[in-house]
Coordinates of C-alpha atoms and ligand atoms in Angstrom, one line a residue:
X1 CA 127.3 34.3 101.1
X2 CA 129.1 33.5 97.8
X3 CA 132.0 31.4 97.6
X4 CA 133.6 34.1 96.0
X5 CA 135.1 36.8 97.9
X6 CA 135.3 40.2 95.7
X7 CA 137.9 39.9 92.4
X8 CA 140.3 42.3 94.2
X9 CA 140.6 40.6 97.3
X10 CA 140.5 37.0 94.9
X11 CA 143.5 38.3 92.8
X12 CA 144.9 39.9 96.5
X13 CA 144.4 36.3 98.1
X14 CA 146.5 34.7 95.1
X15 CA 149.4 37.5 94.8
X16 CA 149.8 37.2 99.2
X17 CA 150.0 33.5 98.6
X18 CA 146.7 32.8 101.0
X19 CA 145.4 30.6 97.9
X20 CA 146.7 29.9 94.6
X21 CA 145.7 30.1 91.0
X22 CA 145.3 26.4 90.6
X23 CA 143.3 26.0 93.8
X24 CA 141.1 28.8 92.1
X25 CA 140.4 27.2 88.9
X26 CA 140.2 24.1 90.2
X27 CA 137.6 24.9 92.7
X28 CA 136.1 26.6 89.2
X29 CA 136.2 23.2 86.9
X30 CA 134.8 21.4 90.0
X31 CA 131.6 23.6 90.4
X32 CA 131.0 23.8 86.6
X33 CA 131.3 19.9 86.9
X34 CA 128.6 19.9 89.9
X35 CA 126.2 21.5 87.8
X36 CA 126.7 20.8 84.2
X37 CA 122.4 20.0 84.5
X38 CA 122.3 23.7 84.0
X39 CA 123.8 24.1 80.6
X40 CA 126.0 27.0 81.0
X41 CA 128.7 25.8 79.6
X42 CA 129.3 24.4 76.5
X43 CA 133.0 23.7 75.8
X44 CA 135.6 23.9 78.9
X45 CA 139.2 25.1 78.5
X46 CA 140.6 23.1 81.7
X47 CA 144.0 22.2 80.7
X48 CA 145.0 25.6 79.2
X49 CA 143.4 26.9 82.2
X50 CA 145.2 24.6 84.8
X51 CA 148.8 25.0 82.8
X52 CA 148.2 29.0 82.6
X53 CA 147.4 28.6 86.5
X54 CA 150.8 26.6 87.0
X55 CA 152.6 29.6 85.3
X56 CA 151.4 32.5 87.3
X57 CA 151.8 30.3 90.6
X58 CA 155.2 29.8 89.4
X59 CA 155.7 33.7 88.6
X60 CA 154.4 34.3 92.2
X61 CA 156.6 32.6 94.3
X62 CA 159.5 34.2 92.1
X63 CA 158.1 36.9 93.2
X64 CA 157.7 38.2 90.1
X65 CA 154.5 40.4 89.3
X66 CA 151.3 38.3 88.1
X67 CA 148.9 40.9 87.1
X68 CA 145.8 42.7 88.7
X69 CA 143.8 39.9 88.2
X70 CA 146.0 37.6 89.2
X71 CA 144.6 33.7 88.7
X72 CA 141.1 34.9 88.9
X73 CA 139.1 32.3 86.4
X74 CA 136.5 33.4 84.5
X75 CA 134.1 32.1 81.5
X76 CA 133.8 33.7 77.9
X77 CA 130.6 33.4 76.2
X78 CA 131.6 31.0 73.3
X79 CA 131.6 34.1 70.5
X80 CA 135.0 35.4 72.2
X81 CA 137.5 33.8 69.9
X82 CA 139.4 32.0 72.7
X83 CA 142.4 29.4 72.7
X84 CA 142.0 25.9 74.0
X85 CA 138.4 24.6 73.3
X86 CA 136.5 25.6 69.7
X87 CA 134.6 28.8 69.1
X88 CA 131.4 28.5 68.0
X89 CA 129.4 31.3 68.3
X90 CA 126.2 27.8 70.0
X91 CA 126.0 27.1 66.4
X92 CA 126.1 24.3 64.1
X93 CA 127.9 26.0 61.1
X94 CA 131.2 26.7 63.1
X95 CA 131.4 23.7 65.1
X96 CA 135.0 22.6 65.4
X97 CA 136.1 25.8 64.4
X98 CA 139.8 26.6 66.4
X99 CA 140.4 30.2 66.7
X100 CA 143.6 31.1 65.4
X101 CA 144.3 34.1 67.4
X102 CA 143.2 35.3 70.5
X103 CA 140.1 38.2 71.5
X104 CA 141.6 41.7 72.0
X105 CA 139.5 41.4 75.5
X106 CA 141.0 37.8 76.1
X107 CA 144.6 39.1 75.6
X108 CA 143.9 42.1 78.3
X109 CA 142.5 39.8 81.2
X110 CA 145.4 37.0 80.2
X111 CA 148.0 39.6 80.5
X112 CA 146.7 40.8 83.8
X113 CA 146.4 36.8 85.5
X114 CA 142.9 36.2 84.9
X115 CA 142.3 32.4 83.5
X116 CA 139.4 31.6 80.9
X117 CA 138.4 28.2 82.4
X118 CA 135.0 27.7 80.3
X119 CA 133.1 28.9 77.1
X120 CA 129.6 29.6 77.9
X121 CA 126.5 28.9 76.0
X122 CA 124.1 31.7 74.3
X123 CA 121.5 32.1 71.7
X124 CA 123.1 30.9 68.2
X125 CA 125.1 33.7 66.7
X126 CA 124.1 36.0 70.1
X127 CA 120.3 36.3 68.0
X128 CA 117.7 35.8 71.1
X129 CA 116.8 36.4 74.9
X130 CA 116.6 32.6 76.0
X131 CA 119.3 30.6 75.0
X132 CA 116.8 28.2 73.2
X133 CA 118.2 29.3 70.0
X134 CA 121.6 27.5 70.7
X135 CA 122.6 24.8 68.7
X136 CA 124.1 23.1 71.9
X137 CA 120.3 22.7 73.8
X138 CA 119.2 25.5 76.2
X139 CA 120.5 26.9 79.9
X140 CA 118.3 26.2 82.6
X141 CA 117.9 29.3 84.9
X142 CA 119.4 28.8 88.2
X143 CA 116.4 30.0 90.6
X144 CA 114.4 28.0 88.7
X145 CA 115.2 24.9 86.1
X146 CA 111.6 25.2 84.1
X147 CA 112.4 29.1 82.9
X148 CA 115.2 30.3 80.5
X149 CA 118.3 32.5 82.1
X150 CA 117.2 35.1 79.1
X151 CA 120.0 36.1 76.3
X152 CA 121.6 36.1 74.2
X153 CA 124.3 35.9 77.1
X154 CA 122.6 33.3 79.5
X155 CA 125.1 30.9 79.3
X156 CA 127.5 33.7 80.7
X157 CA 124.9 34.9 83.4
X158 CA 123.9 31.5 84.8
X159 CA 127.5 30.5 85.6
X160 CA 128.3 33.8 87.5
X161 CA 124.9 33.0 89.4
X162 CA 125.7 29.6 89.8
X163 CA 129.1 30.3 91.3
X164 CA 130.8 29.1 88.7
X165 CA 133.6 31.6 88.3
X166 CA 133.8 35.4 90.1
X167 CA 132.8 37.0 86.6
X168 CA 131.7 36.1 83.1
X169 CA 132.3 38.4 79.5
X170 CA 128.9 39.1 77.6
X171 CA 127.9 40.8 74.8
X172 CA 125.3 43.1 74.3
X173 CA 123.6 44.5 71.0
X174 CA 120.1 44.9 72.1
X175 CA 120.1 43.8 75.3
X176 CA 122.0 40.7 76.0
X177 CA 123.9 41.4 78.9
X178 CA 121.6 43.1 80.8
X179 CA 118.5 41.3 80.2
X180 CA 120.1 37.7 81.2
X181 CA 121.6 39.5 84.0
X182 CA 118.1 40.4 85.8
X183 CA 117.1 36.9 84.9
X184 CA 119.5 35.7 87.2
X185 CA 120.3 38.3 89.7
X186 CA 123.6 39.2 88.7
X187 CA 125.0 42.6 87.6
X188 CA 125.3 43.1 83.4
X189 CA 127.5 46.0 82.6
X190 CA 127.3 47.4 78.7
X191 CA 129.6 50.1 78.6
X192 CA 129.4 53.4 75.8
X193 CA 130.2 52.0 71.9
X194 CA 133.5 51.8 71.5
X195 CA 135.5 51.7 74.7
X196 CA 136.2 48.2 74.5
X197 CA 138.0 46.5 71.5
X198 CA 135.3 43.9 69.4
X199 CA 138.6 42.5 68.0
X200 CA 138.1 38.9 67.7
X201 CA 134.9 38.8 69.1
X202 CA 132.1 37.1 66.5
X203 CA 130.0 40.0 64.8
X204 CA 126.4 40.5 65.1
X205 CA 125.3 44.5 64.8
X206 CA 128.1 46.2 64.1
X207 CA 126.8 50.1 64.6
X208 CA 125.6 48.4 68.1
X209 CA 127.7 45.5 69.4
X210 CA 129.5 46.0 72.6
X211 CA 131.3 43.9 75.1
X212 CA 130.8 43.6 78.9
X213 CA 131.4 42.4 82.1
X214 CA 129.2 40.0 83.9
X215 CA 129.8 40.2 88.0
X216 CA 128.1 40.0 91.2
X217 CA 128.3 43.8 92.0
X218 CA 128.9 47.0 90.1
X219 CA 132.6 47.3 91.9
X220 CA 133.9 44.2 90.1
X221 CA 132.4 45.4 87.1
X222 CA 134.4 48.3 87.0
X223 CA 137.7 46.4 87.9
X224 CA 137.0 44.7 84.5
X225 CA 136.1 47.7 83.0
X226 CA 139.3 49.3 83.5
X227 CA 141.5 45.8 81.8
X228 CA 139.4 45.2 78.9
X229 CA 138.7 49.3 78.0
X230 CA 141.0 51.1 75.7
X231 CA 141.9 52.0 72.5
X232 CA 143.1 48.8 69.9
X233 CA 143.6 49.4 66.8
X234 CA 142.3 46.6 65.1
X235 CA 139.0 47.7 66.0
X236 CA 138.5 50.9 64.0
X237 CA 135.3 51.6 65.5
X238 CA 137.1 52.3 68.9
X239 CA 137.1 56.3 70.7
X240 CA 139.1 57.5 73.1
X241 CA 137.5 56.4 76.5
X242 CA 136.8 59.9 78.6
X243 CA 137.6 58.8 81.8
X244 CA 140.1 56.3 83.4
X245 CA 140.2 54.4 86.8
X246 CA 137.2 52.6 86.8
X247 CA 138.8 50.2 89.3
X248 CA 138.4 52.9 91.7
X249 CA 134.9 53.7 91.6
X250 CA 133.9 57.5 93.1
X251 CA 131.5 57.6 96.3
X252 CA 128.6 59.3 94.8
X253 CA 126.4 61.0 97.5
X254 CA 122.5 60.1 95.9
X255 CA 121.4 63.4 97.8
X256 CA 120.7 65.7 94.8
X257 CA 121.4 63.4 92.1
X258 CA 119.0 64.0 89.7
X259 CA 117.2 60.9 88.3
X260 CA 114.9 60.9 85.5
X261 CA 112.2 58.0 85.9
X262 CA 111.5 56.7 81.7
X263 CA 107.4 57.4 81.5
X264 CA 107.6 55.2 78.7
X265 CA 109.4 52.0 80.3
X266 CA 106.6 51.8 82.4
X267 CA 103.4 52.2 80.8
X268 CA 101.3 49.4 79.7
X269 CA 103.0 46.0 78.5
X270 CA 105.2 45.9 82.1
X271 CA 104.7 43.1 84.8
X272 CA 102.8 44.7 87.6
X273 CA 105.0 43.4 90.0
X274 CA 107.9 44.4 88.0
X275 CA 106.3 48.1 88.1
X276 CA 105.9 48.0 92.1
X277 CA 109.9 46.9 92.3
X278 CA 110.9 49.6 90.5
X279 CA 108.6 52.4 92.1
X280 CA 110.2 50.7 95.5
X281 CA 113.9 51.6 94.8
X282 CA 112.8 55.2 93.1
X283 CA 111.3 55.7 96.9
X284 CA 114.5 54.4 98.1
X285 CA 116.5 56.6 96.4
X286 CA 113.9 60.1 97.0
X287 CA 114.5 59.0 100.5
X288 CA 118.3 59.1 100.3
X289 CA 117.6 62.6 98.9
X290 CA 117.9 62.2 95.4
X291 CA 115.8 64.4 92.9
X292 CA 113.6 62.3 91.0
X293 CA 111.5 63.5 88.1
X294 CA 109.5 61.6 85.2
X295 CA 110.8 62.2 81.8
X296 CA 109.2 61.6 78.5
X297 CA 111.2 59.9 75.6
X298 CA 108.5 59.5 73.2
X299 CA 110.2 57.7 70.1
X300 CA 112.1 55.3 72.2
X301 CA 108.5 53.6 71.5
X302 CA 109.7 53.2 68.3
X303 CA 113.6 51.7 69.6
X304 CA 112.2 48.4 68.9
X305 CA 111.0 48.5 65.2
X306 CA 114.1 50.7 64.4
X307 CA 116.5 47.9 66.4
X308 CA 114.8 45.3 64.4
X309 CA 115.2 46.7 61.4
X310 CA 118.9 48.2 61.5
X311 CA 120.2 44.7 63.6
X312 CA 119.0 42.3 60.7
X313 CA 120.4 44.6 58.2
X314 CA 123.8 44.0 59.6
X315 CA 123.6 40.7 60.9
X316 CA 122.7 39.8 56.9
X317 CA 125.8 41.4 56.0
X318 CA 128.2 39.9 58.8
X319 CA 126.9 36.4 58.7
X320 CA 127.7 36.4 54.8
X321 CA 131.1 35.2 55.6
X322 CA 129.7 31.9 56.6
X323 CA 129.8 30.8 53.3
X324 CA 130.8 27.1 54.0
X325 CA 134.5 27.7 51.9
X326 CA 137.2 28.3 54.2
X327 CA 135.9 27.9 58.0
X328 CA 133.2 25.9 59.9
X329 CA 131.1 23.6 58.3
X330 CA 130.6 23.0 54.8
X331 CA 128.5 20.6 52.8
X332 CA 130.8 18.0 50.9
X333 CA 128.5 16.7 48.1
X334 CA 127.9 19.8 46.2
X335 CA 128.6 19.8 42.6
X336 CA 129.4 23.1 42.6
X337 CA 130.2 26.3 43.9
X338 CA 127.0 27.5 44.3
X339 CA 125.3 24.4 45.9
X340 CA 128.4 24.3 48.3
X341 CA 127.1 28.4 49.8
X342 CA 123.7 27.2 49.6
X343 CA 123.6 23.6 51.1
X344 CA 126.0 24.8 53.8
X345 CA 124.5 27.6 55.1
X346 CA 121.0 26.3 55.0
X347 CA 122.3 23.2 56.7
X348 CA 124.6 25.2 59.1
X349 CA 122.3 28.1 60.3
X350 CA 119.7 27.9 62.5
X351 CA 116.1 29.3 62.1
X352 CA 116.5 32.7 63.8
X353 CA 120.2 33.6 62.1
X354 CA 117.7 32.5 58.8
X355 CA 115.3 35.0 59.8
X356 CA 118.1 37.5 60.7
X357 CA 119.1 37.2 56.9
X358 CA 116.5 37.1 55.3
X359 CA 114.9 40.4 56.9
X360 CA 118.1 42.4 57.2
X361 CA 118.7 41.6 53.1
X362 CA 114.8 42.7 52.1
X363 CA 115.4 46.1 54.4
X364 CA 118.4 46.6 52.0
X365 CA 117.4 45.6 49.1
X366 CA 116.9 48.3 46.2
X367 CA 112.8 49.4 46.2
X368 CA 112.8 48.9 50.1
X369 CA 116.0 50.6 51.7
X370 CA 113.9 54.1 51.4
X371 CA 111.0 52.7 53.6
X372 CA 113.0 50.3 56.4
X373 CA 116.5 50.6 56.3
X374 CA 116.6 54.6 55.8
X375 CA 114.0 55.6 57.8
X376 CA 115.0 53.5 60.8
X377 CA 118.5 55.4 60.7
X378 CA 116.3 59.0 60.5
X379 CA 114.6 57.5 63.8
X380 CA 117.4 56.4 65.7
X381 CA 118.9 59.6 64.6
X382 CA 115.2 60.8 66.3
X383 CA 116.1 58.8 69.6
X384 CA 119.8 59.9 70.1
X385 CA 118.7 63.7 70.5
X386 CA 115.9 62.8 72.4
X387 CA 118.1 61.2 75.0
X388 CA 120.5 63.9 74.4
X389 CA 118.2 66.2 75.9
X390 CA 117.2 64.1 78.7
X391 CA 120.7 64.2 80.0
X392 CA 120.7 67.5 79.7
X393 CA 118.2 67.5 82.7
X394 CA 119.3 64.0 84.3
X395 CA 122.4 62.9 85.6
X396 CA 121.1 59.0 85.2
X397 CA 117.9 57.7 83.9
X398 CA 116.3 54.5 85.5
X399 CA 113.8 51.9 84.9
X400 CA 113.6 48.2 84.3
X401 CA 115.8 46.0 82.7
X402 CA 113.2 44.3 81.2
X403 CA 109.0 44.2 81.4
X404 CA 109.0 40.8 82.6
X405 CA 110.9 38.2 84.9
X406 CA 112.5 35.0 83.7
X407 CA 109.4 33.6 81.4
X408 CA 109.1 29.2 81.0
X409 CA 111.2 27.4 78.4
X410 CA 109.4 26.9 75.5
X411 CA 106.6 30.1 76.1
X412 CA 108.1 32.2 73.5
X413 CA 110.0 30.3 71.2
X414 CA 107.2 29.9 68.6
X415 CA 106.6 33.7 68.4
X416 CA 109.6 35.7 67.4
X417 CA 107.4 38.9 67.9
X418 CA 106.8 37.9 71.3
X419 CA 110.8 36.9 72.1
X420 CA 111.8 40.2 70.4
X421 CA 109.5 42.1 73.0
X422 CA 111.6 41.1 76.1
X423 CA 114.3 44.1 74.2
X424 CA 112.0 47.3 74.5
X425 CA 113.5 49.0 76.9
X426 CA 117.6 47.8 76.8
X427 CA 117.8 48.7 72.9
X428 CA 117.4 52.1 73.6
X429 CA 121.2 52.1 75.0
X430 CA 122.9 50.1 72.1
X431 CA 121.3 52.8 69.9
X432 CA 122.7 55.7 71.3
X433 CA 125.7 54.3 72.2
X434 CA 125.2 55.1 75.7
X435 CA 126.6 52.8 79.2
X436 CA 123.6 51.1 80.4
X437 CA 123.6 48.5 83.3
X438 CA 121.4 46.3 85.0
X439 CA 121.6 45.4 88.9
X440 CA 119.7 43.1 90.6
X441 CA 116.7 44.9 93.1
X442 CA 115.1 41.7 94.9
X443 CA 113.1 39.1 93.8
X444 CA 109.5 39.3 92.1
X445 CA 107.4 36.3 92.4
X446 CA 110.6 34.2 93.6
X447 CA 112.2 35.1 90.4
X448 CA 115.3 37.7 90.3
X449 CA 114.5 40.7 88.7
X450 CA 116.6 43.9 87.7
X451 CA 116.6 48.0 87.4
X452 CA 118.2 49.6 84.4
X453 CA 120.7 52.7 85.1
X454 CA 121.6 54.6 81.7
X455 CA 124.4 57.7 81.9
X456 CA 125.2 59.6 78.5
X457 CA 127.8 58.4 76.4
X458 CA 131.7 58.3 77.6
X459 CA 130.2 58.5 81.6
X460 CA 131.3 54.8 82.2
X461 CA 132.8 55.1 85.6
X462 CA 129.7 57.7 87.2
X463 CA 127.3 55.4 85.9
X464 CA 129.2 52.5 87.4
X465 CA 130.1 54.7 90.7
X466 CA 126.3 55.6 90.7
X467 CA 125.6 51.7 91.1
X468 CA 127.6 51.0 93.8
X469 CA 125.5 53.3 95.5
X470 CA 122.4 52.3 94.6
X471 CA 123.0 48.5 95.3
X472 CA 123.2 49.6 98.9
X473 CA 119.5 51.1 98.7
X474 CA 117.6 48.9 96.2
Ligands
LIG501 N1 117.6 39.8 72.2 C1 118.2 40.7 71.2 C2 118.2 40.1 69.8 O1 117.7 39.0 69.7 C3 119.5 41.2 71.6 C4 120.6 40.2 71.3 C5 121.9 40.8 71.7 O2 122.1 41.8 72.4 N2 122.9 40.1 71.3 O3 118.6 40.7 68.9

C-alpha cells in the first residue's frame, strides 16, 4: 500500500479539507529527508513549496477554487527551469544558475495547485540511462542500492518509487522516461511530439525531446496529461493535440483489441527472463480475448545507429550555448575570448555531453553529413512508414521497455556502446513521434521490470485508456 492515495482523491482530500496542502508537502520534505541515501534529489524547493502550500490552504478555506491538483507536491527533474532552488540540468557548467522564468509545464501544474517540492537528479544534460553521468554523484535504485534507477530521468523515477511525492515530470528523447520507470516499477508516460510545451525546459534532441509524467498508474498519468498538454506558443514545435479529456480515461474492453507483438524487440540481445515476462502478459491479454499477432519492423534494427547519430547532431548544436559568457560557469583567467569558450566548456562539461559534441559536430561536418547525418534522416524516414503500416494492422504494439533489468553501478559506465544499448527498443517512439509508455509487469529476478505499449501518433488518451486496462492483467 502506498502512502499515497490516487492524485484525484489527494487533490479531492485537500479541496474537502480532510488534509491540507502543507500537511501534504510536509509529509513530502520529510520522506525526501528519510531517504536522502538514495540520491534522488539534488536541490529542494521547500520554502517556496511550504509558502505556495500556505496560499492555496488559505484560498481553500475562502472557499475560493484551488485548482485540480490542488496542493498535490511533486518533483521536477532538475532540467525544468523551476523557481526556488538552481537549475542545473546535474551538471557542473550551470551550477548556481537561477532560472529566470518559469517551465511552460511548471506554470500549468502551479496554476492548477500542484506544489514542486524538489529537483531531481538525472544523467548530466539528460545524456545516459544510469544517472552516473550526473555531476551531483549517482541515484541508488530503490529495490536495490548496488544497481542504477536507469535514465536519464532516475532521479525522477526513484522518488515516485520511494514515495517521495504522488508523481514526478521526466523527459524523454530516447528513452528516459520509460526505461528508469521499469527500473523502478513505476509508470513512465511519453506522450506524441508536440503535445506538451518544451518551453523552458533544457534542450537535448530537439526533433525528439518530449516531456512526461512519472506516476504510480496509467490513471494519474493521464490526469497530468490533460494539465500540462496543449498548445503554447513559445514552443513552435507544438500541434494541435487530437483528443482531449485524458483525465477521464475510456474503459477499453481488451476483447478484440488487436495487439501486434514487435518480432524484433525480442530476438537475441533480450534477458531471458525479461522475454518469459513479456510472453506472460501477451497470454494474459489472448486470454482476456485480445487478438495478438507478431509483426515485423525490420529497420527499427537500425533505430539505434540512426538515434545516435541524429541525437548528437542536435545535442552539439543545443549545448553550443554553454559558452561560459552570460550563464553558468565560466573560467575567470582567460586572456581572451577564445580561451574563456574553451577553458569553460572543457572545464564545465562532463565526458558524455563531450562525446555528445564531439560526434554530433563530425556527423555535420561538410565531407560527412552525406554518410551519417543524411542518411540517418532517409532511415528514420524508413522507420516512420514502417510503423505507419503496423498501425495500420494494430491498434497498440507491445514489448519491453528495455532488454534488461536494473544492471550494477559501475557495469556499464566504461562502455558507452554498451550504456547506449539499454535504448534499442524505446528510441523507436521518440523517432516517430509516437506516445509510448512503460508499466510495470512484476518483478524479474527481484528486480522491477516493465512492458512497453506504443499507439500511433496524436492516440494519447487510447493508449493511456489501453493501460489502465492492461495493469489489471499484467
Ligand atoms: N539513454 C538515451 C541517451 O543517452 C536517452 C536519453 C534521454 O531520453 N534523455 O541518449
Amino acid at each position: 500500500m502506498s502512502i499515497w492515495k490516487s492524485i484525484k482523491e489527494e487533490a479531492g482530500d485537500v479541496i474537502t479539507g480532510k488534509t491540507t496542502a502543507l500537511a501534504n508537502v510536509e509529509k513530502s520534505l520529510k520522506i525526501i529527508k528519510e531517504k536522502q541515501e538514495y540520491n534522488a534529489i539534488i536541490a529542494n524547493t521547500a520554502d517556496r513549496a511550504i509558502a505556495r502550500a500556505k496560499e492555496i490552504d488559505q484560498k481553500i478555506s475562502k472557499g475560493e477554487k484551488a485548482g485540480k491538483l490542488a496542493g498535490v507536491p511533486f518533483i521536477a527533474k532538475d532540467n525544468f527551469l523551476v523557481f526556488g532552488a538552481d537549475t542545473t540540468a546535474a551538471s557542473n557548467i550551470l551550477k548556481g544558475f537561477d532560472a529566470p522564468y518559469q517551465s511552460t509545464v511548471i506554470e500549468k501544474l502551479e496554476a492548477e495547485g500542484a506544489i514542486c517540492v524538489a529537483k531531481a537528479n538525472l544523467d548530466a544534460f539528460a545524456h545516459g540511462s544510469s544517472t552516473e553521468n550526473s555531476d551531483f554523484g549517482t541515484t541508488l535504485n530503490p529495490i536495490d542500492k548496488t544497481r542504477v534507477p536507469g535514465g536519464s530521468s532516475g532521479g525522477s523515477a526513484a522518488a515516485v518509487a520511494l514515495e517521495m511525492a504522488p508523481f514526478a515530470l521526466g523527459t524523454d528523447t530516447g528513452g528516459s522516461i520509460r526505461l528508469p520507470a521499469s527500473f523502478c516499477g513505476t509508470v513512465g508516460y511519453k506522450p506524441t511530439y508536440g503535445i506538451v510545451s518544451r518551453n523552458g525546459v533544457i534542450a537535448m534532441g530537439s526533433s525528439l525531446d518530449v516531456i512526461g509524467p512519472l506516476t504510480s498508474s496509467a490513471s494519474d498519468a493521464g490526469i497530468i496529461m490533460e494539465v500540462i498538454s496543449g498548445k503554447d506558443n513559445r514552443d513552435s514545435t507544438m500541434i494541435d493535440r487530437a483528443e482531449k479529456d485524458y483525465d477521464q480515461l475510456d474503459n477499453i474492453d481488451l476483447k478484440g483489441l488487436k495487439v501486434g507483438v514487435v518480432k524484433e524487440y525480442l530476438e537475441e540481445g533480450i534477458d531471458s527472463g525479461i522475454k518469459a515476462n513479456v510472453e506472460r502478459v501477451i497470454a494474459n491479454l489472448e486470454k482476456a480475448g485480445a487478438n495478438v499477432a507478431e509483426v515485423s519492423l525490420p529497420s527499427s534494427k537500425s533505430g539505434l545507429a540512426v538515434y545516435y547519430v541524429l541525437c548528437p547532431a542536435e545535442v552539439s548544436s543545443n549545448l553550443s550555448r554553454y559558452d561560459g559568457q552570460r550563464y553558468g560557469y565560466s573560467y575567470d583567467q582567460a586572456k581572451n575570448l577564445d580561451e574563456s569558450y574553451e577553458k569553460s566548456r572543457s572545464h564545465g562539461f562532463g565526458d558524455e555531453a563531450k562525446r555528445r559534441i564531439m560526434i554530433g559536430t563530425y556527423v555535420l561536418s561538410s565531407g560527412y553529413y552525406d554518410a551519417y547525418y543524411q542518411k540517418a534522416q532517409l532511415v528514420r524516414t524508413k522507420i516512420i512508414s514502417e510503423f505507419e503500416q503496423a498501425y495500420k494492422k494494430f491498434d497498440i504494439l507491445i514489448g519491453p521497455t528495455a532488454p534488461m533489468n536494473a544492471f550494477k553501478i559501475g557495469e556499464n559506465i566504461d562502455d558507452p556502446l554498451k550504456m547506449y544499448l539499454t535504448d534499442v527498443i524505446t528510441v523507436s517512439a521518440n523517432l516517430v513521434g509516437s506516445p509510448a509508455i512503460s508499466i510495470p509487469a512484476g518483478l524479474v529476478g527481484g528486480l522491477p521490470s516493465g512492458i512497453q505499449l506504443m499507439a500511433p501518433q496524436n492516440k494519447d488518451k487510447f493508449l493511456l485508456s489501453v493501460a489502465k486496462k492492461i495493469e489489471e492483467i499484467v
